[in-house]
C-alpha cells in the first residue's frame, strides 16, 4: 500500500457520504415552470418543436397547475399566444388579453401558485419584434412606455412578479416607476438583463409564433461573444430597480452566471431555454444518452455556476428527481 495523506476517493464511498459533502444544493423552491396559454376552450396542443410541452387554453391550464403544485413546483411564468396580433401588440396590455385571463384564472383557483409575467411584445406584434417599430428599427423609448403598461396590466390581473425580456434600454426604470405610481411598490422585477441573441430560442419561436418577420434581434439582444457587457447590463438594471437578474440561455453561459454571482448582491436566475430542452429530448430519442441523467447533470451545472433560480420546461421532472434524491 502506498503512503498517501490525501485520498480524495475516501469521500466518495456511499450515497449518504457523497450527499453530505455535496457542494451544490438544489431545492424545488428554486424552480420556475414556463407555460404557454392560448385562446379557446378545452384544448391543449403539443408544441412540435418541444416534445412533451403544450399550449393550453385557460381551462386546461388549470390541470397543469394542479399537476405542478402536486409535484412541488409552485412558480409559473406565463407566455401568451394571443388571438390577434397588431403593430403595437395591443393584446399584451389588454385587461382581457390572453395572459391576463390566465393569471386571473390561476389566482382564483390556486392562490398559492406564484405567478410571473414575461413582459415582452414579440408574441403580440404582427411583425414579431419585441417593440414598436420605427421603420426597420425598434424604437427604444417608445417601446419602454408600452412595456410598462404591459407589466402593470399583468400585475393588475394577478401576476406576483414581472420579468421584462425585451432588452430595451431603460425598461426596468420605466416599469418600476409605473408600478410604484399605481401602488404596486412591493411587486418585484426579475430582469432578463443578460439575454443573448441566441439560436437556442428557435423552438420557442415556433411555440409562441414569435419569430421576427424580417431581420433579427441582434440590435437589442446581446452578442454571445461578450461577458463584460453582460455585467454592464446587469449593473444597470440593478441600479434601475431590478430585484433579480436573469441570464439566458443557461447551459452555454455558465461563465457569465458565475461572474455575476461574484459581482452582484441580488439573486441570479438562469433560463434553461427551449433549444436546450429540445436538444436533451432529441439526444434521448437517439438512445445514446439517458434523458433523466443528463437533465439532472445540466441543471446541477447551472446551480454550480451560481444560479439561485432555474427556469425550465423540465421543472416537474426535476422536482421528481429531487424527491427521489437523485439530485438536490
Ligand atoms: C421573448 C422571449 C423569448 C424567450 C423568452 N422570452 C424569445 C425570444 O427572445 O426570441 C425564449 C424562451 C425559450 O427559448 O425557451 N418574449
Short mmCIF file of C-alpha atoms and ligand atoms in Angstrom, two decimals:
data_model
loop_
_atom_site.label_atom_id
_atom_site.label_comp_id
_atom_site.label_asym_id
_atom_site.label_seq_id
_atom_site.Cartn_x
_atom_site.Cartn_y
_atom_site.Cartn_z
CA UNK A 1 0.00 0.00 0.00
CA UNK A 2 1.30 3.43 -0.88
CA UNK A 3 1.55 6.10 1.76
CA UNK A 4 -0.86 8.85 0.83
CA UNK A 5 -2.16 11.54 3.18
CA UNK A 6 -4.91 12.63 0.86
CA UNK A 7 -7.11 10.11 -0.85
CA UNK A 8 -9.97 12.10 -2.40
CA UNK A 9 -11.81 8.85 -3.09
CA UNK A 10 -12.44 8.44 0.65
CA UNK A 11 -15.29 10.90 0.41
CA UNK A 12 -16.91 9.11 -2.49
CA UNK A 13 -17.97 5.86 -0.85
CA UNK A 14 -21.72 5.58 -0.49
CA UNK A 15 -24.55 7.86 -1.38
CA UNK A 16 -25.04 9.11 2.15
CA UNK A 17 -21.45 10.36 2.46
CA UNK A 18 -21.43 11.77 -1.07
CA UNK A 19 -24.56 13.72 -0.24
CA UNK A 20 -23.07 15.12 2.96
CA UNK A 21 -20.05 16.57 1.18
CA UNK A 22 -22.01 17.82 -1.81
CA UNK A 23 -21.14 21.41 -2.74
CA UNK A 24 -24.23 22.32 -4.72
CA UNK A 25 -27.64 22.04 -3.08
CA UNK A 26 -30.83 22.34 -5.03
CA UNK A 27 -34.35 22.75 -3.90
CA UNK A 28 -37.77 22.71 -5.54
CA UNK A 29 -38.35 26.26 -4.34
CA UNK A 30 -35.81 27.38 -6.97
CA UNK A 31 -37.79 26.05 -9.92
CA UNK A 32 -39.99 28.10 -12.24
CA UNK A 33 -42.05 26.45 -14.96
CA UNK A 34 -42.67 28.45 -18.17
CA UNK A 35 -46.15 27.74 -19.59
CA UNK A 36 -47.92 28.71 -22.80
CA UNK A 37 -51.53 29.84 -22.71
CA UNK A 38 -53.76 30.30 -25.74
CA UNK A 39 -57.31 31.40 -26.61
CA UNK A 40 -60.10 28.85 -26.89
CA UNK A 41 -61.66 26.18 -24.75
CA UNK A 42 -60.85 22.69 -23.63
CA UNK A 43 -57.81 22.30 -25.86
CA UNK A 44 -54.15 21.56 -25.47
CA UNK A 45 -51.79 21.21 -28.41
CA UNK A 46 -48.39 19.65 -28.25
CA UNK A 47 -45.64 22.00 -29.41
CA UNK A 48 -43.99 20.18 -32.31
CA UNK A 49 -40.55 21.54 -31.55
CA UNK A 50 -40.82 20.82 -27.81
CA UNK A 51 -41.91 17.25 -27.23
CA UNK A 52 -43.96 16.94 -24.04
CA UNK A 53 -44.75 20.69 -23.86
CA UNK A 54 -48.16 22.10 -24.71
CA UNK A 55 -50.08 25.25 -25.41
CA UNK A 56 -53.08 25.24 -23.10
CA UNK A 57 -56.38 27.03 -23.19
CA UNK A 58 -57.06 28.73 -19.84
CA UNK A 59 -59.36 25.95 -18.60
CA UNK A 60 -56.85 23.22 -19.47
CA UNK A 61 -54.00 25.20 -17.96
CA UNK A 62 -55.67 24.64 -14.59
CA UNK A 63 -54.99 20.89 -14.79
CA UNK A 64 -51.35 21.60 -15.48
CA UNK A 65 -51.18 23.97 -12.50
CA UNK A 66 -52.62 21.25 -10.28
CA UNK A 67 -50.05 18.77 -11.54
CA UNK A 68 -47.21 21.22 -10.91
CA UNK A 69 -48.38 22.02 -7.39
CA UNK A 70 -48.70 18.31 -6.63
CA UNK A 71 -45.11 17.87 -7.80
CA UNK A 72 -43.99 20.71 -5.53
CA UNK A 73 -43.45 23.32 -8.24
CA UNK A 74 -45.26 26.45 -7.11
CA UNK A 75 -43.95 29.06 -9.54
CA UNK A 76 -45.02 29.62 -13.10
CA UNK A 77 -44.11 32.08 -15.81
CA UNK A 78 -46.82 32.68 -18.40
CA UNK A 79 -46.41 33.28 -22.11
CA UNK A 80 -49.46 34.27 -24.09
CA UNK A 81 -50.47 33.27 -27.57
CA UNK A 82 -52.98 35.96 -28.48
CA UNK A 83 -56.00 35.58 -30.72
CA UNK A 84 -54.91 38.57 -32.75
CA UNK A 85 -51.68 40.43 -33.36
CA UNK A 86 -51.13 44.01 -34.44
CA UNK A 87 -48.38 46.61 -34.92
CA UNK A 88 -48.28 47.61 -31.27
CA UNK A 89 -49.08 44.25 -29.67
CA UNK A 90 -52.23 45.54 -28.01
CA UNK A 91 -53.33 42.16 -26.65
CA UNK A 92 -50.28 42.30 -24.38
CA UNK A 93 -51.76 45.13 -22.29
CA UNK A 94 -55.46 44.44 -22.77
CA UNK A 95 -57.19 43.64 -19.49
CA UNK A 96 -58.85 40.77 -21.34
CA UNK A 97 -55.66 39.71 -23.07
CA UNK A 98 -54.83 36.02 -23.01
CA UNK A 99 -52.15 36.23 -20.37
CA UNK A 100 -54.31 38.43 -18.13
CA UNK A 101 -57.10 35.84 -18.34
CA UNK A 102 -54.55 33.17 -17.48
CA UNK A 103 -53.33 35.00 -14.36
CA UNK A 104 -56.86 35.71 -13.14
CA UNK A 105 -57.88 32.06 -13.53
CA UNK A 106 -54.77 30.71 -11.79
CA UNK A 107 -55.05 33.13 -8.88
CA UNK A 108 -58.71 32.34 -8.41
CA UNK A 109 -58.22 28.55 -8.31
CA UNK A 110 -54.68 28.29 -6.96
CA UNK A 111 -53.76 31.39 -4.96
CA UNK A 112 -50.65 29.58 -3.72
CA UNK A 113 -49.22 29.43 -7.25
CA UNK A 114 -46.66 32.24 -7.63
CA UNK A 115 -47.29 33.89 -11.00
CA UNK A 116 -44.67 35.65 -13.08
CA UNK A 117 -45.39 37.65 -16.21
CA UNK A 118 -42.98 37.62 -19.13
CA UNK A 119 -43.07 41.23 -20.27
CA UNK A 120 -42.39 41.46 -23.98
CA UNK A 121 -44.14 42.24 -27.22
CA UNK A 122 -42.86 39.68 -29.71
CA UNK A 123 -45.70 37.19 -29.24
CA UNK A 124 -48.20 40.01 -29.73
CA UNK A 125 -46.87 42.10 -32.61
CA UNK A 126 -47.71 41.38 -36.24
CA UNK A 127 -44.03 41.84 -37.18
CA UNK A 128 -42.70 39.64 -34.34
CA UNK A 129 -40.23 42.20 -32.98
CA UNK A 130 -40.03 42.95 -29.27
CA UNK A 131 -41.29 46.52 -29.52
CA UNK A 132 -42.77 49.36 -31.52
CA UNK A 133 -41.16 49.80 -34.92
CA UNK A 134 -39.81 52.96 -36.41
CA UNK A 135 -39.01 51.89 -39.97
CA UNK A 136 -36.97 48.72 -39.60
CA UNK A 137 -35.74 49.55 -36.13
CA UNK A 138 -37.35 49.03 -32.74
CA UNK A 139 -37.95 52.44 -31.18
CA UNK A 140 -36.43 52.05 -27.73
CA UNK A 141 -38.03 54.92 -25.84
CA UNK A 142 -41.49 54.46 -27.26
CA UNK A 143 -41.31 50.72 -26.56
CA UNK A 144 -40.49 51.12 -22.87
CA UNK A 145 -43.73 53.05 -22.33
CA UNK A 146 -45.62 50.07 -23.73
CA UNK A 147 -43.60 47.60 -21.68
CA UNK A 148 -44.52 49.46 -18.52
CA UNK A 149 -48.21 49.30 -19.49
CA UNK A 150 -47.90 45.56 -20.15
CA UNK A 151 -46.26 44.98 -16.78
CA UNK A 152 -48.95 46.98 -14.99
CA UNK A 153 -51.79 45.13 -16.71
CA UNK A 154 -50.24 41.77 -15.79
CA UNK A 155 -49.92 42.80 -12.16
CA UNK A 156 -53.50 44.08 -12.16
CA UNK A 157 -54.60 40.68 -13.47
CA UNK A 158 -52.80 38.92 -10.61
CA UNK A 159 -49.13 38.48 -11.54
CA UNK A 160 -46.94 38.45 -8.41
CA UNK A 161 -43.77 39.38 -10.28
CA UNK A 162 -42.88 40.73 -13.72
CA UNK A 163 -39.97 39.72 -15.91
CA UNK A 164 -39.11 42.00 -18.83
CA UNK A 165 -37.44 40.01 -21.63
CA UNK A 166 -37.32 42.59 -24.41
CA UNK A 167 -33.79 44.01 -23.83
CA UNK A 168 -34.70 47.66 -24.39
CA UNK A 169 -32.58 50.19 -22.52
CA UNK A 170 -34.21 51.79 -19.50
CA UNK A 171 -37.21 49.48 -19.31
CA UNK A 172 -36.66 48.40 -15.73
CA UNK A 173 -36.84 52.01 -14.55
CA UNK A 174 -39.95 52.69 -16.64
CA UNK A 175 -41.69 49.58 -15.26
CA UNK A 176 -40.66 50.32 -11.66
CA UNK A 177 -41.98 53.87 -11.90
CA UNK A 178 -45.35 52.89 -13.34
CA UNK A 179 -45.85 50.03 -10.87
CA UNK A 180 -44.97 52.30 -7.95
CA UNK A 181 -47.25 55.07 -9.19
CA UNK A 182 -50.08 52.56 -9.11
CA UNK A 183 -49.42 51.25 -5.64
CA UNK A 184 -47.51 48.11 -6.63
CA UNK A 185 -44.24 49.02 -4.97
CA UNK A 186 -43.94 45.54 -3.43
CA UNK A 187 -44.09 43.66 -6.75
CA UNK A 188 -40.57 42.51 -7.68
CA UNK A 189 -38.96 42.78 -11.10
CA UNK A 190 -36.89 39.89 -12.40
CA UNK A 191 -34.98 41.36 -15.28
CA UNK A 192 -33.80 39.31 -18.23
CA UNK A 193 -30.81 41.64 -18.01
CA UNK A 194 -28.30 39.38 -19.70
CA UNK A 195 -30.14 37.95 -22.64
CA UNK A 196 -28.13 36.86 -25.62
CA UNK A 197 -29.23 36.82 -29.26
CA UNK A 198 -29.36 33.05 -29.37
CA UNK A 199 -30.26 30.28 -31.76
CA UNK A 200 -31.34 28.32 -28.68
CA UNK A 201 -34.68 30.20 -28.78
CA UNK A 202 -35.64 28.52 -32.08
CA UNK A 203 -38.25 26.10 -30.69
CA UNK A 204 -39.83 28.81 -28.51
CA UNK A 205 -40.47 30.97 -31.54
CA UNK A 206 -42.30 28.07 -33.13
CA UNK A 207 -44.20 27.50 -29.87
CA UNK A 208 -45.26 31.11 -29.48
CA UNK A 209 -45.38 32.08 -33.14
CA UNK A 210 -43.00 34.92 -32.35
CA UNK A 211 -40.24 34.71 -34.97
CA UNK A 212 -39.46 38.16 -36.40
CA UNK A 213 -40.95 38.55 -39.89
CA UNK A 214 -37.79 40.35 -41.06
CA UNK A 215 -34.27 40.83 -39.71
CA UNK A 216 -33.15 39.52 -36.33
CA UNK A 217 -32.93 40.65 -32.72
CA UNK A 218 -29.24 41.50 -32.70
CA UNK A 219 -29.75 45.23 -32.21
CA UNK A 220 -31.31 44.57 -28.82
CA UNK A 221 -30.26 41.10 -27.61
CA UNK A 222 -26.58 40.67 -26.75
CA UNK A 223 -23.69 39.29 -28.78
CA UNK A 224 -22.74 35.93 -27.28
CA UNK A 225 -19.03 36.69 -27.52
CA UNK A 226 -19.39 39.19 -24.67
CA UNK A 227 -19.20 38.68 -20.95
CA UNK A 228 -18.25 42.12 -19.61
CA UNK A 229 -21.16 43.64 -21.48
CA UNK A 230 -23.39 41.26 -19.54
CA UNK A 231 -22.03 42.65 -16.29
CA UNK A 232 -22.72 46.17 -17.56
CA UNK A 233 -26.33 45.26 -18.43
CA UNK A 234 -26.85 43.62 -15.04
CA UNK A 235 -25.38 46.52 -13.05
CA UNK A 236 -27.54 49.00 -14.94
CA UNK A 237 -30.69 47.01 -14.27
CA UNK A 238 -29.94 46.69 -10.57
CA UNK A 239 -29.47 50.44 -10.45
CA UNK A 240 -32.82 50.91 -12.20
CA UNK A 241 -34.53 48.71 -9.63
CA UNK A 242 -34.29 45.09 -10.76
CA UNK A 243 -34.65 42.71 -7.80
CA UNK A 244 -33.43 39.59 -9.58
CA UNK A 245 -31.09 39.32 -12.55
CA UNK A 246 -31.55 36.64 -15.17
CA UNK A 247 -29.07 35.12 -17.59
CA UNK A 248 -30.44 33.49 -20.72
CA UNK A 249 -29.75 30.92 -22.17
CA UNK A 250 -28.27 28.94 -19.27
CA UNK A 251 -26.19 25.96 -20.35
CA UNK A 252 -23.71 27.70 -22.63
CA UNK A 253 -23.34 30.73 -20.30
CA UNK A 254 -22.07 29.27 -17.04
CA UNK A 255 -19.12 31.66 -17.02
CA UNK A 256 -21.48 34.63 -17.14
CA UNK A 257 -23.65 33.23 -14.34
CA UNK A 258 -20.55 32.60 -12.25
CA UNK A 259 -19.18 36.08 -12.69
CA UNK A 260 -22.50 37.76 -11.97
CA UNK A 261 -22.81 35.74 -8.79
CA UNK A 262 -19.46 37.13 -7.61
CA UNK A 263 -20.26 40.68 -8.68
CA UNK A 264 -23.88 41.28 -7.69
CA UNK A 265 -25.75 41.20 -4.39
CA UNK A 266 -29.09 40.15 -5.89
CA UNK A 267 -30.37 36.63 -6.65
CA UNK A 268 -29.35 35.21 -10.02
CA UNK A 269 -31.80 33.35 -12.25
CA UNK A 270 -30.91 31.26 -15.29
CA UNK A 271 -33.29 30.24 -18.06
CA UNK A 272 -32.80 26.77 -19.49
CA UNK A 273 -34.42 27.69 -22.82
CA UNK A 274 -36.42 25.84 -25.45
CA UNK A 275 -33.42 24.83 -27.58
CA UNK A 276 -31.65 23.35 -24.57
CA UNK A 277 -34.79 21.38 -23.74
CA UNK A 278 -35.19 20.26 -27.31
CA UNK A 279 -31.56 19.10 -27.53
CA UNK A 280 -31.97 16.88 -24.49
CA UNK A 281 -35.18 15.40 -25.92
CA UNK A 282 -33.59 14.75 -29.31
CA UNK A 283 -30.44 13.25 -27.81
CA UNK A 284 -32.54 10.98 -25.60
CA UNK A 285 -34.56 9.86 -28.60
CA UNK A 286 -31.33 8.79 -30.29
CA UNK A 287 -30.95 6.26 -27.49
CA UNK A 288 -27.34 7.17 -26.74
CA UNK A 289 -27.92 9.21 -23.59
CA UNK A 290 -30.17 8.84 -20.59
CA UNK A 291 -32.66 11.75 -20.61
CA UNK A 292 -33.18 11.98 -16.85
CA UNK A 293 -29.48 11.71 -16.12
CA UNK A 294 -28.44 14.50 -18.48
CA UNK A 295 -31.35 16.69 -17.42
CA UNK A 296 -30.10 16.43 -13.82
CA UNK A 297 -26.49 17.00 -14.76
CA UNK A 298 -27.30 20.09 -16.82
CA UNK A 299 -29.45 21.54 -14.03
CA UNK A 300 -26.75 20.92 -11.43
CA UNK A 301 -24.15 22.59 -13.65
CA UNK A 302 -26.22 25.79 -13.74
CA UNK A 303 -26.67 25.84 -9.96
CA UNK A 304 -22.97 25.04 -9.55
CA UNK A 305 -22.14 28.05 -11.75
CA UNK A 306 -24.06 30.21 -9.29
CA UNK A 307 -27.74 30.30 -10.22
CA UNK A 308 -30.20 30.61 -7.36
CA UNK A 309 -33.28 30.25 -9.54
CA UNK A 310 -33.82 27.95 -12.52
CA UNK A 311 -36.48 28.44 -15.19
CA UNK A 312 -37.01 25.22 -17.04
CA UNK A 313 -39.52 23.19 -19.03
CA UNK A 314 -38.20 20.23 -17.02
CA UNK A 315 -39.36 21.74 -13.69
CA UNK A 316 -41.81 18.96 -12.92
CA UNK A 317 -39.38 16.17 -13.81
CA UNK A 318 -36.59 17.80 -11.82
CA UNK A 319 -38.86 18.13 -8.81
CA UNK A 320 -39.48 14.39 -9.01
CA UNK A 321 -35.74 13.68 -9.16
CA UNK A 322 -35.24 15.87 -6.11
CA UNK A 323 -37.95 13.93 -4.24
CA UNK A 324 -36.25 10.70 -5.18
CA UNK A 325 -32.88 12.01 -4.00
CA UNK A 326 -31.27 11.70 -7.43
CA UNK A 327 -30.19 15.31 -7.19
CA UNK A 328 -30.51 18.04 -4.63
C1 LIG B 1 -39.34 36.97 -25.52
C2 LIG B 1 -38.86 35.68 -25.01
C3 LIG B 1 -38.24 34.67 -25.73
C4 LIG B 1 -37.98 33.63 -24.83
C5 LIG B 1 -38.46 34.03 -23.59
N1 LIG B 1 -38.98 35.32 -23.72
C6 LIG B 1 -37.96 34.56 -27.17
C7 LIG B 1 -37.03 35.43 -27.88
O1 LIG B 1 -36.36 36.30 -27.33
O2 LIG B 1 -36.98 35.24 -29.08
C8 LIG B 1 -37.29 32.36 -25.17
C9 LIG B 1 -37.56 31.22 -24.27
C10 LIG B 1 -37.10 29.92 -24.79
O3 LIG B 1 -36.44 29.79 -25.84
O4 LIG B 1 -37.40 28.93 -24.11
N2 LIG B 1 -40.67 37.17 -25.26
#
